[in-house]
mmCIF file of C-alpha atoms in Angstrom:
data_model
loop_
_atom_site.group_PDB
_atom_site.id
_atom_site.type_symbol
_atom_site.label_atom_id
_atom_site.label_comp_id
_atom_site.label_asym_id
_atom_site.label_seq_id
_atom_site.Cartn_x
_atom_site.Cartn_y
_atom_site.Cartn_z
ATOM 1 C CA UNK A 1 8.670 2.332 5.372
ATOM 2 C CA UNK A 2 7.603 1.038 2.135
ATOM 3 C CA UNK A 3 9.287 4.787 0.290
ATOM 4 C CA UNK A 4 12.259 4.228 2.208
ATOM 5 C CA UNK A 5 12.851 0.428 1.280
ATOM 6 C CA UNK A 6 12.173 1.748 -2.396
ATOM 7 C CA UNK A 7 14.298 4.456 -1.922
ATOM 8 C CA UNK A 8 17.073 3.498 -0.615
ATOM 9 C CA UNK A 9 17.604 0.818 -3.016
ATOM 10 C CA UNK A 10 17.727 3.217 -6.159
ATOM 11 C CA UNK A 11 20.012 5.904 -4.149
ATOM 12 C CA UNK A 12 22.219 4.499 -2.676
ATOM 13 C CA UNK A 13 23.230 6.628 0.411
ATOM 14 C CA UNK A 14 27.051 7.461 0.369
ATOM 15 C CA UNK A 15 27.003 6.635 4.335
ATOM 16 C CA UNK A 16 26.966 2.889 5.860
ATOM 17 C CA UNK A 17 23.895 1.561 6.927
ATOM 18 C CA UNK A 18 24.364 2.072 10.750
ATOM 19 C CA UNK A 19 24.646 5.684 9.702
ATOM 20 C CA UNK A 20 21.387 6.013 7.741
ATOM 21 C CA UNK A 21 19.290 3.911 10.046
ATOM 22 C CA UNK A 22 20.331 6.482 12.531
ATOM 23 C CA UNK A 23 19.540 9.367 10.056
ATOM 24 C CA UNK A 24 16.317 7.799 9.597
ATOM 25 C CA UNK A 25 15.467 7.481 13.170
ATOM 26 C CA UNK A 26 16.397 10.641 14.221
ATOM 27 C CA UNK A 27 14.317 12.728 11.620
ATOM 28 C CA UNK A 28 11.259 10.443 12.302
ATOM 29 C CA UNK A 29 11.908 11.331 16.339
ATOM 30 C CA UNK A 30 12.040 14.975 15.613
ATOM 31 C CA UNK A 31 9.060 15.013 13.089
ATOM 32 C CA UNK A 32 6.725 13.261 15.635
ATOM 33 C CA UNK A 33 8.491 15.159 19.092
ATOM 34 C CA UNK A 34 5.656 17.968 18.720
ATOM 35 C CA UNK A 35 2.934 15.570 18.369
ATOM 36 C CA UNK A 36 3.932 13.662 20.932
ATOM 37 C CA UNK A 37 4.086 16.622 23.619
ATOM 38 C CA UNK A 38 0.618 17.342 22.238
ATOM 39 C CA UNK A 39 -0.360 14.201 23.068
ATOM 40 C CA UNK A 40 0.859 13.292 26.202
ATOM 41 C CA UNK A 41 2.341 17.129 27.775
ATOM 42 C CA UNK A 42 3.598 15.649 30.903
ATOM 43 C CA UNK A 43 6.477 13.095 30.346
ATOM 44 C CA UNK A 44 6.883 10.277 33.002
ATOM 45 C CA UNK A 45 9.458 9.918 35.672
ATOM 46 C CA UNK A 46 13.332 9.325 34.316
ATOM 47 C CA UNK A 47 13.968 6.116 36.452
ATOM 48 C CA UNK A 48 16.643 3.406 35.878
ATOM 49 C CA UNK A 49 13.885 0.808 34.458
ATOM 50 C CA UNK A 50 12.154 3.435 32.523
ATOM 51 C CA UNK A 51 15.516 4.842 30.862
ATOM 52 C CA UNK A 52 17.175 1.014 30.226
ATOM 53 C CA UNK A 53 13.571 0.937 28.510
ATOM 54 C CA UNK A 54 14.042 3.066 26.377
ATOM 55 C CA UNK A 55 17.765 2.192 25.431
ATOM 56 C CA UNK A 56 16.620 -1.261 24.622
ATOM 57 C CA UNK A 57 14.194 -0.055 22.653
ATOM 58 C CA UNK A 58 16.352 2.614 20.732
ATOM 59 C CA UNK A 59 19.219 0.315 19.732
ATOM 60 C CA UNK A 60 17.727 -3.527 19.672
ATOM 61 C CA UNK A 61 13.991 -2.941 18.752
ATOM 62 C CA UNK A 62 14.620 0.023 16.413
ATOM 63 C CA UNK A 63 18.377 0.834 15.322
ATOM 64 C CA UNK A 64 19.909 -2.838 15.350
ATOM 65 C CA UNK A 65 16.826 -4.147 13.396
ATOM 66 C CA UNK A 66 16.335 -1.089 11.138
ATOM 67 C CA UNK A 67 20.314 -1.615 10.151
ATOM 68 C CA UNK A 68 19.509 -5.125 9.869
ATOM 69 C CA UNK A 69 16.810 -4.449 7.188
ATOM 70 C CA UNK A 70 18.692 -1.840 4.917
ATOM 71 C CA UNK A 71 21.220 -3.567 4.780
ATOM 72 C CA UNK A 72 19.128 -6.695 3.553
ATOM 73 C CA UNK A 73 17.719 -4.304 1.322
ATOM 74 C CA UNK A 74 20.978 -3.043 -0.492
ATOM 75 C CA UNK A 75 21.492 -6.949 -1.366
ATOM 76 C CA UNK A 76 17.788 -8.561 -2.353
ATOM 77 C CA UNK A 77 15.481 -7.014 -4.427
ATOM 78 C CA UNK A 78 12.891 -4.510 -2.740
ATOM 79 C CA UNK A 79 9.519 -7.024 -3.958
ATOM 80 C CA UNK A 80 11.022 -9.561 -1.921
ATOM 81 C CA UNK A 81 12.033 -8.140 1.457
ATOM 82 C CA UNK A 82 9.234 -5.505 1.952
ATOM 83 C CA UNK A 83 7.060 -9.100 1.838
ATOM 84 C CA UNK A 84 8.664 -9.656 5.347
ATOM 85 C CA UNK A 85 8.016 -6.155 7.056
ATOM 86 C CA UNK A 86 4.307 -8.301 7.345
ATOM 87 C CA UNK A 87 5.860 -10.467 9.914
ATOM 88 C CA UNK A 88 6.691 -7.835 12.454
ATOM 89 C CA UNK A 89 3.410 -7.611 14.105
ATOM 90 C CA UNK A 90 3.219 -11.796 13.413
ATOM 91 C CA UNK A 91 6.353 -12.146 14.969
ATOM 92 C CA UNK A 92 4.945 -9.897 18.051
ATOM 93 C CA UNK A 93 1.522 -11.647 18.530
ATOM 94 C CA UNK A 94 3.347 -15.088 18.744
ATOM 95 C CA UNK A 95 6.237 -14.057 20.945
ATOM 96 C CA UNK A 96 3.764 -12.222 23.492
ATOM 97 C CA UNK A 97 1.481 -15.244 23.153
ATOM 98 C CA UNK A 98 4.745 -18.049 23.722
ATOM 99 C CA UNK A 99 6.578 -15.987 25.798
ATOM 100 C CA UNK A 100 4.130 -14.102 28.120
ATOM 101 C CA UNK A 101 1.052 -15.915 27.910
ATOM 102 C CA UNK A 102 -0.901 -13.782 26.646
ATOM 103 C CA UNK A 103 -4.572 -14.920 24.819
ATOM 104 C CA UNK A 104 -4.891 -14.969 20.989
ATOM 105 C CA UNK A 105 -8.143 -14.701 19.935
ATOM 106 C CA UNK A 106 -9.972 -17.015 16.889
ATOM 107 C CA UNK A 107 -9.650 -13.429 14.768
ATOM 108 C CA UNK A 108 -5.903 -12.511 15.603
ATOM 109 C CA UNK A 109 -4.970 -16.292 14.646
ATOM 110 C CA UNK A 110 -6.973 -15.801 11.640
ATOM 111 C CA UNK A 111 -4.945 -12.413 10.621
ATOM 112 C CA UNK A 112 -1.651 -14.157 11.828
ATOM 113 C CA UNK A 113 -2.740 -17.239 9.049
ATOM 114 C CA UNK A 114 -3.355 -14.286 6.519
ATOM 115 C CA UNK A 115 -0.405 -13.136 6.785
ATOM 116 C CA UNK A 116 1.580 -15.886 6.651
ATOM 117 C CA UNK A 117 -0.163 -16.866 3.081
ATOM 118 C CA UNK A 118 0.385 -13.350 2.201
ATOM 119 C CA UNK A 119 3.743 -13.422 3.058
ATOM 120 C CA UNK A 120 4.139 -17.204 1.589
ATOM 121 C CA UNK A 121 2.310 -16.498 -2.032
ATOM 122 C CA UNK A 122 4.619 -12.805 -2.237
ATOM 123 C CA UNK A 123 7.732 -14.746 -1.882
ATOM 124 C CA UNK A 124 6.401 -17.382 -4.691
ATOM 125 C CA UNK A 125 5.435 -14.647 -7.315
ATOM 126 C CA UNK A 126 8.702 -13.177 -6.904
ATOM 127 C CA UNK A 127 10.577 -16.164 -7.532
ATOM 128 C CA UNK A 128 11.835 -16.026 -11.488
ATOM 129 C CA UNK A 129 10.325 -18.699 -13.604
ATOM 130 C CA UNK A 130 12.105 -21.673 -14.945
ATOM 131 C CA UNK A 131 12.436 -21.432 -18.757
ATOM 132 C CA UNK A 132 10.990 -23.892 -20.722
ATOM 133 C CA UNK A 133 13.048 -26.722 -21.463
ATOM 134 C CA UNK A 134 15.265 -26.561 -24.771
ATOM 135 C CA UNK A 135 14.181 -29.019 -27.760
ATOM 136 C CA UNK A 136 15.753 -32.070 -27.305
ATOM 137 C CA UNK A 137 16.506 -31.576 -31.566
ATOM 138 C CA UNK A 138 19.865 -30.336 -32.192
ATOM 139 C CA UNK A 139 20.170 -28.033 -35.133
ATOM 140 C CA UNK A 140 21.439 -29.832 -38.449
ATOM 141 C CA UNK A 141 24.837 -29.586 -38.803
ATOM 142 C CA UNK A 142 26.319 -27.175 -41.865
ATOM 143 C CA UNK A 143 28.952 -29.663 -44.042
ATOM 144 C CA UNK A 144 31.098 -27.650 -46.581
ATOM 145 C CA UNK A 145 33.475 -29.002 -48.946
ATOM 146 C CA UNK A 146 37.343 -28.092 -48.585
ATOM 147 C CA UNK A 147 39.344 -27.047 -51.431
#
């Protein structure tokens, strides 16, 4: 991710972002399709709940979010939004400890604190620093004669 957040800001791809993200996605699928038959050989049953799975997490959790962040990329600068790819598995641990009650131990809301300064002090060090304010002295003004 980090290559392809570099990347894609110095070539710009002459497609929009909806099409890359689904360039992207579909090479990574077919790169890791042979190790995932390797794996796990036998693939599970194609039922409604498994396929509206995996439609929700084709085109919200991966091609929706992945268009979402090149497209945030072709506008900021790289240091500054790759900061945030650190908040996806935040982001997860909270949600699945808010939303489905699930326990967070004293370590994982130690990393989750970590981050967060990580993430906190990387957005600081990229912010441009304030010059230093201009002498209050004016420069002496040039009088000439006129003839």
């Amino acid at each position: 991710m980090a290559a392809g957040t570099v990347l894609s800001r110095k070539w710009q791809p002459p497609v929009s972002a909806l099409s890359f993200t689904a360039w992207q996605l579909t090479a990574g699928g077919l790169i890791l399709l042979p190790l995932a038959l390797i794996v796990e050989p036998s693939l599970p049953p194609l039922t409604v709940t498994n396929l509206a799975g995996l439609a929700w997490l084709g085109l919200i959790g991966a091609a929706l979010t992945y268009a979402i962040w090149f497209r945030g990329v072709a506008r900021l600068e790289p240091g500054a939004v790759s900061m945030l790819g650190m908040m996806s598995p935040v982001t997860a641990v909270i949600l699945g400890w808010v939303a489905l009650g699930q326990s967070l131990s004293l370590l994982q809301g130690l990393g989750v604190l970590i981050v967060l300064g990580s993430v906190w002090a990387g957005q600081r060090a990229n912010r441009p620093t304030m010059p230093a304010p201009a002498s209050r002295r004016r420069a002496p003004i040039q009088l000439t004669e006129r003839s």
